[in-house]
Coordinates of C-alpha atoms and ligand atoms in Angstrom, one line a residue:
M283 CA 40.2 -18.1 8.4
T284 CA 37.2 -15.8 7.7
R285 CA 34.5 -14.7 10.0
R286 CA 32.2 -17.1 8.2
D287 CA 34.6 -20.0 9.1
V288 CA 34.4 -19.1 12.8
L289 CA 30.6 -19.0 12.7
R290 CA 30.4 -22.3 11.0
L291 CA 33.0 -23.8 13.3
F292 CA 30.9 -23.0 16.3
G293 CA 27.6 -23.9 14.9
G294 CA 25.7 -24.8 11.8
G295 CA 27.2 -27.7 9.9
T296 CA 29.7 -28.8 12.5
A297 CA 27.0 -30.6 14.3
I298 CA 26.2 -32.8 11.2
A299 CA 29.1 -35.1 11.1
L300 CA 30.1 -34.9 14.8
T301 CA 26.9 -35.5 16.8
G302 CA 27.9 -38.4 18.9
A303 CA 26.9 -39.4 22.4
F304 CA 28.6 -36.7 24.2
D305 CA 28.8 -33.6 22.0
R306 CA 25.3 -32.3 22.3
T307 CA 26.6 -28.9 23.1
L308 CA 27.8 -28.7 19.6
S309 CA 24.3 -28.9 18.2
A310 CA 23.4 -25.3 18.9
R311 CA 23.0 -23.5 15.6
A312 CA 24.7 -20.3 14.8
P313 CA 22.0 -17.6 14.5
A314 CA 21.2 -16.0 11.1
D315 CA 23.8 -18.0 9.3
D316 CA 23.3 -18.0 5.6
A317 CA 24.1 -21.7 5.2
P318 CA 21.3 -24.0 4.3
P319 CA 20.2 -25.8 7.5
A320 CA 21.3 -29.3 8.1
K321 CA 18.6 -31.5 6.7
L322 CA 19.0 -34.5 8.9
S323 CA 20.8 -35.2 12.2
P324 CA 22.0 -38.6 13.3
F325 CA 20.9 -40.3 16.5
S326 CA 23.7 -41.2 18.9
L327 CA 24.7 -44.8 18.7
Q328 CA 23.6 -44.9 22.4
D329 CA 20.0 -44.2 21.4
V330 CA 19.8 -47.1 18.9
R331 CA 19.8 -50.8 19.9
L332 CA 19.8 -53.6 17.4
L333 CA 17.2 -56.3 18.0
E334 CA 17.3 -60.0 17.2
G335 CA 18.4 -60.5 13.6
P336 CA 21.4 -61.0 11.4
F337 CA 22.8 -57.6 12.0
L338 CA 22.8 -58.1 15.8
D339 CA 24.5 -61.5 15.2
A340 CA 27.2 -59.7 13.2
Q341 CA 27.6 -57.2 15.9
K342 CA 28.0 -59.9 18.5
R343 CA 30.7 -61.7 16.5
D344 CA 32.5 -58.4 16.2
L345 CA 32.3 -57.8 19.9
A346 CA 33.7 -61.3 20.6
Y347 CA 36.7 -60.5 18.3
L348 CA 37.3 -57.1 19.9
L349 CA 37.3 -58.8 23.3
S350 CA 39.8 -61.4 22.1
L351 CA 42.4 -58.7 21.0
Q352 CA 44.8 -57.5 23.7
P353 CA 45.4 -53.8 24.0
D354 CA 48.9 -54.3 25.5
R355 CA 49.9 -56.1 22.3
M356 CA 48.6 -53.3 20.1
L357 CA 50.4 -50.8 22.4
H358 CA 53.7 -52.5 22.2
N359 CA 55.5 -50.2 19.7
F360 CA 53.8 -47.1 21.1
R361 CA 55.5 -47.8 24.4
V362 CA 58.8 -48.7 22.8
N363 CA 58.8 -45.4 20.8
A364 CA 58.1 -43.5 24.1
G365 CA 61.0 -45.1 25.8
L366 CA 58.7 -47.2 28.0
E367 CA 58.9 -51.0 28.6
P368 CA 56.3 -52.8 26.5
K369 CA 53.9 -55.0 28.4
A370 CA 53.2 -57.7 25.8
P371 CA 54.6 -58.9 22.5
V372 CA 53.6 -57.1 19.3
Y373 CA 51.0 -58.5 16.9
G374 CA 52.0 -59.9 13.5
G375 CA 51.0 -59.1 10.0
W376 CA 50.9 -55.4 9.0
E377 CA 51.7 -54.5 12.6
S378 CA 55.3 -55.8 12.6
E379 CA 56.2 -58.3 9.9
E380 CA 57.8 -58.6 6.5
P381 CA 56.8 -58.0 3.8
W382 CA 54.6 -55.3 5.2
V383 CA 57.1 -53.3 7.1
E384 CA 57.6 -51.1 4.0
I385 CA 54.1 -49.8 4.1
R386 CA 54.6 -48.3 7.6
C387 CA 51.1 -49.1 8.9
H388 CA 52.4 -50.0 12.4
G389 CA 49.8 -48.8 14.9
H390 CA 46.9 -48.5 12.5
T391 CA 45.1 -51.3 14.2
L392 CA 45.2 -49.5 17.6
G393 CA 43.5 -46.6 15.9
H394 CA 40.8 -48.7 14.3
Y395 CA 40.4 -50.6 17.5
L396 CA 39.8 -47.4 19.5
S397 CA 37.1 -46.4 17.0
A398 CA 35.5 -49.8 17.0
A399 CA 35.5 -50.3 20.8
S400 CA 34.1 -46.8 21.3
M401 CA 31.3 -47.3 18.8
M402 CA 30.7 -50.8 20.2
Y403 CA 30.4 -49.4 23.7
A404 CA 27.9 -46.8 22.5
S405 CA 26.0 -49.4 20.5
T406 CA 25.7 -52.0 23.2
G407 CA 26.5 -50.4 26.6
D408 CA 29.1 -53.2 27.2
E409 CA 31.3 -51.9 30.0
R410 CA 34.2 -54.1 28.9
M411 CA 34.5 -52.0 25.7
K412 CA 34.5 -48.8 27.8
Q413 CA 37.3 -50.3 29.9
R414 CA 39.3 -51.1 26.8
V415 CA 38.9 -47.5 25.5
D416 CA 39.9 -46.0 28.9
Q417 CA 42.9 -48.3 29.1
I418 CA 44.2 -47.5 25.7
V419 CA 43.6 -43.7 26.0
G420 CA 45.4 -43.8 29.3
E421 CA 48.3 -45.6 27.8
L422 CA 48.5 -43.2 24.9
Q423 CA 48.5 -40.3 27.3
E424 CA 51.4 -41.9 29.3
C425 CA 53.3 -42.4 26.0
Q426 CA 52.6 -38.8 25.0
R427 CA 53.9 -37.5 28.3
A428 CA 57.0 -39.6 28.0
S429 CA 57.8 -38.7 24.5
R430 CA 59.0 -35.3 23.3
G431 CA 56.7 -32.9 21.5
G432 CA 53.4 -34.8 21.6
L433 CA 53.8 -37.4 18.9
V434 CA 52.6 -40.9 19.7
C435 CA 53.3 -43.6 17.0
A436 CA 54.2 -47.2 16.6
F437 CA 56.5 -47.0 13.5
P438 CA 59.7 -49.1 13.8
D439 CA 61.8 -46.0 13.1
G440 CA 59.7 -43.7 15.3
A441 CA 59.2 -40.3 13.7
A442 CA 61.7 -40.8 11.0
Q443 CA 59.3 -41.1 8.0
L444 CA 57.0 -38.3 9.2
G445 CA 60.2 -36.2 9.5
N446 CA 61.3 -37.1 6.0
A447 CA 57.8 -36.3 4.7
V448 CA 57.7 -32.8 6.2
A449 CA 61.3 -32.1 5.2
G450 CA 60.4 -32.9 1.6
R451 CA 62.7 -35.9 1.5
R452 CA 61.8 -39.3 0.1
F453 CA 59.8 -41.3 2.7
I454 CA 58.8 -44.9 3.1
G455 CA 55.2 -46.1 3.3
V456 CA 52.1 -44.2 4.3
P457 CA 52.8 -42.6 7.7
W458 CA 50.0 -40.0 7.5
Y459 CA 47.5 -42.7 6.5
T460 CA 48.5 -44.5 9.7
M461 CA 48.5 -41.4 11.8
H462 CA 44.9 -40.6 10.6
K463 CA 43.7 -43.9 12.1
I464 CA 45.1 -42.9 15.5
F465 CA 43.6 -39.4 15.3
A466 CA 40.3 -40.9 14.3
G467 CA 40.4 -43.5 17.1
L468 CA 40.9 -40.7 19.7
R469 CA 38.1 -38.6 18.2
D470 CA 35.8 -41.6 18.4
A471 CA 36.8 -42.4 21.9
H472 CA 35.8 -38.8 22.8
L473 CA 32.6 -38.8 20.8
H474 CA 31.2 -42.2 21.4
A475 CA 32.7 -43.3 24.7
G476 CA 32.9 -39.9 26.4
S477 CA 36.6 -40.0 27.0
A478 CA 37.9 -36.5 28.0
P479 CA 41.6 -37.5 28.0
A480 CA 41.2 -38.7 24.4
L481 CA 40.4 -35.2 23.3
D482 CA 43.5 -34.0 25.2
V483 CA 45.8 -36.5 23.5
L484 CA 44.2 -35.8 20.2
T485 CA 44.7 -32.0 20.5
K486 CA 48.3 -32.4 21.4
L487 CA 48.8 -34.7 18.4
A488 CA 47.2 -32.0 16.2
D489 CA 49.5 -29.4 17.8
W490 CA 52.5 -31.6 17.0
T491 CA 51.3 -31.9 13.4
A492 CA 50.8 -28.1 13.2
A493 CA 54.2 -27.4 14.5
E494 CA 56.0 -30.0 12.3
T495 CA 54.3 -28.8 9.1
A496 CA 54.4 -25.1 9.8
P497 CA 57.7 -24.5 7.9
M498 CA 56.4 -26.3 4.8
S499 CA 55.5 -24.3 1.7
D500 CA 52.2 -25.0 0.1
E501 CA 54.1 -26.6 -2.8
Q502 CA 56.0 -28.9 -0.4
F503 CA 52.8 -29.8 1.4
Q504 CA 51.0 -30.7 -1.9
R505 CA 54.0 -32.9 -2.9
M506 CA 53.7 -34.7 0.4
L507 CA 50.0 -35.3 -0.3
D508 CA 50.8 -37.2 -3.5
T509 CA 51.2 -40.2 -1.1
E510 CA 48.2 -41.8 0.6
H511 CA 47.3 -39.8 3.8
G512 CA 43.9 -41.2 4.8
G513 CA 41.4 -38.6 6.1
M514 CA 43.8 -36.2 7.7
N515 CA 41.7 -33.3 6.3
E516 CA 38.5 -34.7 7.8
V517 CA 39.9 -35.5 11.3
L518 CA 41.6 -32.1 11.6
A519 CA 38.3 -30.4 10.8
D520 CA 36.8 -32.5 13.6
V521 CA 39.6 -31.4 16.0
A522 CA 38.7 -27.8 15.1
A523 CA 35.1 -28.3 16.0
L524 CA 35.7 -30.4 19.2
S525 CA 38.4 -28.0 20.5
R526 CA 36.6 -24.9 19.2
D527 CA 39.9 -23.7 17.8
P528 CA 40.0 -22.5 14.2
K529 CA 43.7 -23.0 13.8
Y530 CA 43.1 -26.7 13.2
L531 CA 40.7 -25.9 10.4
A532 CA 43.5 -24.1 8.6
L533 CA 45.6 -27.2 8.9
A534 CA 42.7 -29.3 7.6
R535 CA 42.6 -27.1 4.5
R536 CA 46.4 -27.7 4.0
F537 CA 45.7 -31.4 4.0
C538 CA 43.4 -31.1 1.0
H539 CA 45.1 -32.6 -2.1
E540 CA 44.7 -30.0 -4.9
A541 CA 45.5 -32.6 -7.6
V542 CA 42.1 -34.2 -7.0
L543 CA 40.2 -31.4 -5.3
A544 CA 40.6 -29.0 -8.3
P545 CA 39.3 -31.3 -11.0
L546 CA 36.5 -32.8 -8.9
S547 CA 35.2 -29.4 -7.9
E548 CA 35.0 -28.6 -11.6
S549 CA 33.1 -31.9 -12.4
R550 CA 36.1 -33.4 -14.0
D551 CA 37.0 -37.0 -13.2
P552 CA 40.7 -37.6 -12.7
L553 CA 40.2 -41.1 -11.2
D554 CA 41.3 -43.5 -13.9
G555 CA 44.3 -45.5 -12.6
L556 CA 44.3 -43.8 -9.1
H557 CA 44.4 -45.8 -5.9
A558 CA 40.8 -45.9 -4.8
N559 CA 40.9 -46.0 -1.1
T560 CA 43.5 -43.2 -1.1
Q561 CA 40.9 -40.9 -2.9
I562 CA 37.7 -41.7 -1.0
P563 CA 38.9 -40.4 2.4
K564 CA 40.0 -37.2 0.7
A565 CA 36.4 -36.7 -0.6
V566 CA 35.0 -37.5 2.9
G567 CA 37.3 -34.7 4.1
F568 CA 36.1 -32.3 1.4
Q569 CA 32.5 -32.9 2.5
R570 CA 33.6 -32.4 6.1
L571 CA 35.2 -29.1 5.1
F572 CA 32.1 -28.1 3.2
D573 CA 30.1 -28.7 6.4
A574 CA 32.6 -26.7 8.4
T575 CA 33.2 -23.8 6.1
G576 CA 30.3 -23.7 3.7
E577 CA 32.7 -23.2 0.8
D578 CA 31.0 -24.7 -2.2
R579 CA 34.2 -25.8 -3.9
Y580 CA 34.6 -28.6 -1.2
G581 CA 30.9 -29.6 -1.5
R582 CA 31.0 -29.7 -5.3
A583 CA 34.1 -32.0 -5.2
A584 CA 32.6 -34.4 -2.7
R585 CA 29.2 -34.6 -4.5
F586 CA 30.8 -35.1 -7.9
F587 CA 33.2 -37.7 -6.5
W588 CA 30.3 -39.7 -5.1
Q589 CA 28.4 -39.4 -8.4
T590 CA 31.2 -40.6 -10.6
V591 CA 32.2 -43.5 -8.3
V592 CA 28.6 -44.7 -7.7
E593 CA 27.2 -44.2 -11.2
R594 CA 30.1 -45.0 -13.4
R595 CA 32.7 -47.0 -11.4
S596 CA 30.7 -49.4 -9.2
F597 CA 29.9 -53.1 -9.5
V598 CA 26.4 -54.3 -8.6
T599 CA 27.3 -54.7 -4.9
G600 CA 28.3 -51.1 -4.5
G601 CA 32.0 -52.1 -4.5
H602 CA 34.6 -50.8 -7.0
G603 CA 38.1 -51.1 -8.3
D604 CA 40.5 -53.8 -9.2
N605 CA 43.8 -54.4 -7.3
E606 CA 42.7 -51.3 -5.2
H607 CA 42.7 -49.0 -8.2
F608 CA 40.0 -47.3 -10.2
F609 CA 40.0 -48.3 -13.9
P610 CA 38.4 -46.7 -16.9
P611 CA 34.6 -47.3 -16.8
A612 CA 34.8 -48.8 -20.3
D613 CA 37.0 -51.6 -19.0
F614 CA 34.7 -53.4 -16.6
A615 CA 34.5 -56.6 -18.6
A616 CA 38.3 -56.9 -18.7
H617 CA 38.5 -56.7 -14.9
L618 CA 35.7 -59.2 -14.1
P619 CA 38.1 -62.2 -14.0
S620 CA 40.1 -60.5 -11.2
A621 CA 40.2 -61.9 -7.7
K622 CA 41.3 -58.5 -6.4
T623 CA 38.2 -56.5 -7.1
M624 CA 36.1 -54.5 -4.6
E625 CA 38.4 -53.8 -1.6
T626 CA 36.2 -53.7 1.4
C627 CA 37.8 -50.6 2.9
G628 CA 36.7 -48.7 -0.3
T629 CA 33.0 -49.6 0.4
H630 CA 33.4 -48.7 4.1
N631 CA 34.6 -45.3 3.1
M632 CA 32.1 -44.8 0.4
L633 CA 29.4 -45.5 3.0
R634 CA 30.9 -42.8 5.3
L635 CA 30.8 -40.3 2.4
T636 CA 27.3 -41.3 1.4
R637 CA 26.0 -40.9 5.0
M638 CA 27.5 -37.4 5.2
L639 CA 26.1 -36.4 1.9
F640 CA 22.7 -37.8 2.7
M641 CA 22.4 -35.9 6.0
N642 CA 23.4 -32.8 4.2
A643 CA 21.0 -33.2 1.4
P644 CA 18.7 -36.2 1.8
S645 CA 18.2 -37.8 -1.5
A646 CA 16.8 -41.2 -2.5
A647 CA 19.9 -42.0 -4.5
Y648 CA 22.2 -41.7 -1.5
A649 CA 19.9 -43.8 0.6
D650 CA 19.5 -46.5 -2.1
Y651 CA 23.3 -46.7 -2.5
Y652 CA 23.8 -46.9 1.2
E653 CA 21.4 -49.8 1.6
R654 CA 22.8 -51.7 -1.4
A655 CA 26.4 -51.4 -0.3
L656 CA 25.6 -52.1 3.3
Y657 CA 23.9 -55.5 2.6
N658 CA 26.1 -56.6 -0.3
G659 CA 29.4 -55.1 0.5
I660 CA 29.6 -54.7 4.3
F661 CA 27.2 -57.2 5.9
A662 CA 28.6 -59.7 3.3
S663 CA 32.2 -59.0 4.3
Q664 CA 32.0 -60.8 7.7
D665 CA 32.5 -64.5 7.9
P666 CA 29.5 -65.8 9.9
A667 CA 31.6 -68.7 11.2
S668 CA 34.7 -66.9 12.5
G669 CA 33.7 -63.2 12.6
M670 CA 36.7 -62.3 10.4
N671 CA 36.4 -59.9 7.5
T672 CA 37.2 -59.8 3.7
Y673 CA 39.9 -57.7 2.0
F674 CA 38.9 -58.0 -1.7
Q675 CA 35.6 -59.4 -2.7
A676 CA 36.3 -61.1 -6.0
T677 CA 34.2 -60.7 -9.1
R678 CA 36.2 -63.7 -10.6
P679 CA 33.6 -66.3 -11.7
G680 CA 33.6 -69.2 -9.3
Y681 CA 36.0 -67.7 -6.7
V682 CA 35.4 -67.4 -3.0
R683 CA 35.6 -64.9 -0.2
L684 CA 38.8 -64.9 1.9
Y685 CA 39.0 -63.6 5.4
H686 CA 41.9 -62.4 7.7
T687 CA 43.4 -64.5 10.5
P688 CA 42.6 -63.3 14.1
E689 CA 46.2 -62.3 15.0
Q690 CA 48.6 -62.5 12.0
S691 CA 47.0 -60.3 9.3
F692 CA 45.9 -56.9 10.6
W693 CA 45.0 -55.6 7.2
C694 CA 43.5 -52.2 6.5
C695 CA 40.3 -54.1 5.9
T696 CA 40.7 -55.8 9.3
G697 CA 40.7 -52.3 10.8
T698 CA 37.7 -50.9 8.9
G699 CA 36.1 -54.4 9.3
I700 CA 36.0 -54.2 13.1
E701 CA 34.4 -50.7 12.8
N702 CA 31.8 -51.8 10.3
H703 CA 29.8 -54.2 12.5
A704 CA 30.0 -51.9 15.6
K705 CA 28.0 -49.1 13.9
Y706 CA 25.0 -50.5 12.1
G707 CA 22.9 -48.3 14.4
D708 CA 24.3 -45.1 12.9
S709 CA 22.2 -45.0 9.7
I710 CA 18.9 -46.8 10.4
Y711 CA 17.2 -43.6 11.8
F712 CA 17.8 -39.9 11.4
R713 CA 15.9 -36.9 12.6
T714 CA 15.0 -33.3 12.1
A715 CA 13.5 -31.0 14.7
D716 CA 10.1 -32.5 14.2
A717 CA 10.5 -35.6 12.1
L718 CA 12.0 -39.1 12.6
Q719 CA 13.2 -40.8 9.4
V720 CA 13.2 -44.6 9.2
N721 CA 15.9 -45.2 6.7
L722 CA 16.7 -48.9 6.8
F723 CA 14.7 -52.0 7.5
I724 CA 16.8 -53.5 10.3
A725 CA 15.4 -54.9 13.5
S726 CA 16.2 -52.2 16.1
A727 CA 14.8 -49.7 18.6
V728 CA 15.4 -46.0 18.7
T729 CA 14.8 -43.5 21.5
W730 CA 14.0 -40.0 20.5
R731 CA 14.8 -38.3 23.8
E732 CA 13.7 -34.8 22.9
K733 CA 10.2 -36.1 22.1
G734 CA 10.0 -38.9 24.8
L735 CA 9.3 -41.3 21.9
T736 CA 10.6 -44.8 21.4
L737 CA 10.2 -46.7 18.1
R738 CA 10.6 -50.4 18.0
Q739 CA 11.2 -51.9 14.5
T740 CA 10.6 -55.6 14.2
T741 CA 11.4 -57.1 10.8
A742 CA 13.0 -60.1 9.1
F743 CA 13.7 -58.1 6.0
P744 CA 14.9 -59.1 3.5
E745 CA 13.9 -62.7 4.2
R746 CA 10.4 -61.2 4.6
A747 CA 9.3 -58.2 2.6
N748 CA 7.8 -56.1 5.4
S749 CA 8.5 -54.3 8.6
R750 CA 6.6 -53.2 11.7
L751 CA 7.0 -50.1 13.8
D752 CA 5.6 -49.9 17.4
V753 CA 5.4 -46.5 19.0
R754 CA 5.8 -45.8 22.7
V755 CA 5.5 -42.2 24.1
E756 CA 5.6 -40.6 27.5
R757 CA 2.7 -38.4 26.4
P758 CA 1.1 -37.8 23.0
V759 CA 3.6 -36.4 20.6
H760 CA 2.9 -34.5 17.4
A761 CA 5.6 -35.4 14.9
A762 CA 6.2 -36.8 11.4
L763 CA 7.4 -40.3 10.9
N764 CA 9.1 -40.4 7.5
V765 CA 9.4 -43.9 6.1
R766 CA 11.9 -44.2 3.3
Q767 CA 10.6 -45.5 0.0
P768 CA 13.4 -47.4 -1.6
G769 CA 14.0 -46.9 -5.3
W770 CA 13.5 -50.6 -5.9
C771 CA 10.1 -50.5 -4.2
P772 CA 7.5 -48.4 -6.2
A773 CA 4.7 -50.5 -4.7
M774 CA 5.6 -49.8 -1.0
A775 CA 2.4 -49.7 1.1
V776 CA 2.1 -48.2 4.6
H777 CA -0.7 -48.9 7.1
V778 CA -1.2 -46.9 10.3
N779 CA -3.1 -48.8 13.0
G780 CA -4.4 -51.1 10.3
R781 CA -5.6 -48.4 7.9
R782 CA -3.9 -47.7 4.6
W783 CA -2.0 -44.4 4.7
G784 CA -3.0 -42.8 1.4
R785 CA -0.4 -40.0 1.0
A786 CA 2.1 -40.7 -1.8
A787 CA 5.8 -40.5 -1.1
A788 CA 7.7 -37.3 -1.7
D789 CA 11.4 -36.7 -1.5
G790 CA 12.0 -40.4 -1.2
H791 CA 9.8 -41.0 1.8
V792 CA 6.2 -41.4 2.9
S793 CA 5.6 -38.8 5.7
I794 CA 3.1 -39.7 8.4
E795 CA 2.4 -36.6 10.4
R796 CA 0.0 -37.0 13.3
E797 CA -0.3 -37.2 17.0
W798 CA 1.4 -40.4 18.2
R799 CA 0.2 -42.4 21.1
S800 CA 1.6 -45.5 22.8
G801 CA 0.4 -48.6 21.0
D802 CA 0.3 -47.0 17.6
V803 CA 1.5 -49.4 14.9
V804 CA 2.9 -48.7 11.5
E805 CA 3.2 -51.6 9.1
I806 CA 5.3 -51.3 5.9
D807 CA 4.9 -53.7 3.0
L808 CA 8.1 -53.8 0.8
P809 CA 7.3 -55.9 -2.2
M810 CA 10.5 -56.9 -3.9
T811 CA 10.9 -57.8 -7.6
L812 CA 13.6 -59.7 -9.4
R813 CA 15.5 -57.7 -12.0
V814 CA 18.8 -57.7 -13.9
E815 CA 21.4 -55.0 -14.1
P816 CA 24.1 -54.8 -16.8
L817 CA 27.8 -54.6 -16.0
P818 CA 28.8 -51.0 -16.7
G819 CA 30.0 -50.6 -20.2
T820 CA 28.3 -53.8 -21.5
T821 CA 24.8 -54.9 -22.6
D822 CA 25.3 -58.7 -22.6
V823 CA 26.7 -59.2 -19.1
V824 CA 24.2 -58.9 -16.2
A825 CA 23.8 -59.5 -12.5
F826 CA 20.6 -60.3 -10.6
L827 CA 19.0 -58.3 -7.9
Y828 CA 15.9 -58.9 -5.7
G829 CA 15.0 -55.7 -4.0
P830 CA 18.3 -54.3 -2.8
I831 CA 19.8 -57.8 -2.5
V832 CA 22.4 -59.0 -5.0
L833 CA 21.9 -62.6 -6.0
A834 CA 24.8 -64.8 -6.9
G835 CA 25.0 -68.2 -8.5
R836 CA 25.8 -71.0 -6.1
L837 CA 28.7 -73.1 -7.5
G838 CA 29.5 -75.6 -4.8
R839 CA 32.5 -76.1 -2.5
E840 CA 35.1 -77.7 -4.7
G841 CA 38.5 -77.5 -3.0
L842 CA 37.2 -75.8 0.1
T843 CA 37.7 -77.2 3.6
D844 CA 36.9 -75.8 7.0
G845 CA 39.2 -72.9 7.6
S846 CA 40.8 -72.8 4.1
Q847 CA 39.3 -69.3 3.5
I848 CA 41.1 -67.8 6.5
I849 CA 44.4 -66.4 5.2
V850 CA 47.4 -64.4 6.5
N851 CA 48.3 -62.6 3.3
E852 CA 45.8 -60.6 1.3
R853 CA 48.1 -60.6 -1.7
Q854 CA 47.4 -64.3 -2.1
S855 CA 43.9 -63.6 -3.3
G856 CA 43.6 -65.1 -6.7
S857 CA 46.7 -67.3 -6.4
M858 CA 45.1 -69.9 -4.2
L859 CA 41.8 -71.9 -3.9
N860 CA 41.3 -71.6 -7.6
A861 CA 39.0 -74.1 -9.3
R862 CA 37.1 -74.0 -12.5
P863 CA 33.5 -74.7 -11.8
E864 CA 31.4 -74.5 -14.9
I865 CA 29.8 -71.1 -15.3
P866 CA 26.5 -71.4 -17.3
V867 CA 25.8 -69.0 -20.0
L868 CA 22.2 -67.6 -19.9
V869 CA 20.4 -67.5 -23.2
G870 CA 17.8 -65.3 -24.7
D871 CA 17.4 -61.6 -24.1
A872 CA 18.3 -59.9 -20.9
A873 CA 15.0 -58.1 -20.7
S874 CA 13.0 -61.4 -20.2
L875 CA 15.6 -63.1 -18.0
A876 CA 13.9 -62.2 -14.7
R877 CA 10.6 -63.6 -16.0
R878 CA 12.5 -66.9 -16.9
T879 CA 13.7 -67.3 -13.3
R880 CA 11.6 -69.1 -10.6
Q881 CA 11.4 -68.2 -6.9
D882 CA 11.8 -71.1 -4.5
P883 CA 8.5 -71.5 -2.7
R884 CA 10.3 -72.4 0.5
D885 CA 12.8 -69.6 0.5
P886 CA 11.9 -66.2 -1.1
L887 CA 15.5 -65.3 -1.6
T888 CA 16.4 -68.3 -3.6
F889 CA 15.8 -68.5 -7.3
R890 CA 16.5 -70.9 -10.2
T891 CA 16.8 -70.1 -13.9
D892 CA 14.1 -71.9 -15.9
H893 CA 15.5 -73.4 -19.1
A894 CA 17.7 -70.3 -19.5
G895 CA 21.1 -71.8 -18.5
R896 CA 23.5 -73.6 -20.9
P897 CA 24.5 -76.3 -20.4
K898 CA 22.5 -76.2 -17.2
D899 CA 20.3 -73.9 -15.1
V900 CA 21.7 -72.2 -12.0
E901 CA 20.5 -71.6 -8.5
L902 CA 20.8 -68.0 -7.2
G903 CA 20.9 -67.0 -3.6
P904 CA 21.8 -63.8 -1.7
Y905 CA 25.5 -63.0 -2.3
Y906 CA 25.8 -62.1 1.4
R907 CA 24.9 -65.7 2.4
L908 CA 27.5 -67.4 0.2
A909 CA 30.3 -67.1 2.8
H910 CA 31.7 -70.6 2.2
E911 CA 30.7 -71.4 -1.3
R912 CA 32.0 -70.6 -4.8
Y913 CA 29.9 -68.0 -6.4
N914 CA 29.3 -66.1 -9.6
L915 CA 28.0 -62.5 -9.7
Y916 CA 27.8 -61.7 -13.5
W917 CA 26.4 -63.8 -16.3
K918 CA 27.1 -63.7 -20.0
I919 CA 24.0 -63.6 -22.1
G920 CA 24.3 -65.7 -25.2
P921 CA 22.0 -66.2 -28.2
A922 CA 19.1 -68.6 -27.6
Ligands
ZN12 ZN1 41.4 -52.4 3.1

């Protein structure tokens, strides 16, 4: 711990990732720090409200699912391990049943739930969510008091596997991965739902971790980190900032896995064959440590990781990987027939990393990836009928999306899934001291308290290619309104009170600096164009995009019945609901394919190839809409 660490811990970058509803005191900057200033700050979820539209619908479905889950069932094994009588039977799936006992994810759902309920409370003000948060935190506090040493966990063998891990013995499953979810849930309960006891329980958990791992040599520690451990480095840096105690920052550093940190920080890519969602949270933690310490090694690793995953390893939707692993970028075509591509957790964590990088150094590339993966990976992951979420999103031609059951699955992607739809409000707007950035075109309202300014965004984007911002102020406010110009939209036009705003975009946004008065209106035209993008490593396999929206071929419902896509076991992806709908080949050259595709005059997001398909043409619609249909994402281009 250097003097610089202490400075950063108490100011500067720590505000970046942590500014939630109740931590405004952390926003004070350390004076005369030599760190580059934070470029963008987030708005609290409390200050953003979704308005009528598909994202609000998704949030409501998520809220209904969160309300249907019972805290006492998630708390079952926490109470057992603390020597207390459980109050309700344990849930199934990854929470208690074979064949998942060996992964030791028991209790991960409670952590995710605490995060999701806290964010949902901040996003909606729904008091029932606050009650759930307070109930769970209170129960965890009771368990912590009843158990020795500060550990709370739900593993069937208590602390045994964590004990094996720190003793350098062989251990079963991914106990630190699971503990990270509980740590993160407590952090979010504190940040987003204002729970003071959550910080107390969290700090004691961190103390337990520090004490248990203190005897370990660095070499032993690194060997332990060969096994998936979630974002322990990230959350311990958060504990350091929240508790203002630098000892947790030292522990966060110990949880950094040198086997990936070292090469990534030197712009070397070690990712071929590695488990994807094991690595992404490590990179999130590297960026978090860069924010906390200013040490460039962490920052370089996080930025290079993002670059190599987004630019070399991602499918058109922003998802990546096959059977949860990164594969060599030259091998995309070989993995296309897989039904286990694009694990949704991976996209969830890539968005967390992207958001942190974007706030630190706002660049158009980060914002464009965020938007693309949000629509085509995250928004697309929720079943609009049931509110359940995907695990894999298959690139296999003609396959379907599969969703978890309400009470028998509890996958990792169930956990990140319930968080996803509770926090759409976290990346629509950002701010600096004197500018408000409109980053996504999602119907919503934001309150900029410091300026007494409210912005209401009404839009049916992407169904309609425009958005409207209505300004309300307590008194006239001089500020800049920065409207992001997406990379897919070179022809974006902005009108202020009906008059064309002539200034060109710079740094990825159009900046409208003026004195704002109530009744001011900004209208944004976002003309979208149809284009194709090749599958990485190929020239004759392409996907269609319209603006940021991935279009997929609609291939019917053969073999599908109501509820058949709701499954218990994620491993069955690809071994069920198979059919062989005919996948047309598109003929001619890829460059002219977009011109040979016609837009439906009744639905601007529906297209049809025009004498380009063999043996027949194909109808294309937004991938995110094809929840209960067979689809195809990539098309082979054949000779005419
Ligand atoms: Zn997952």
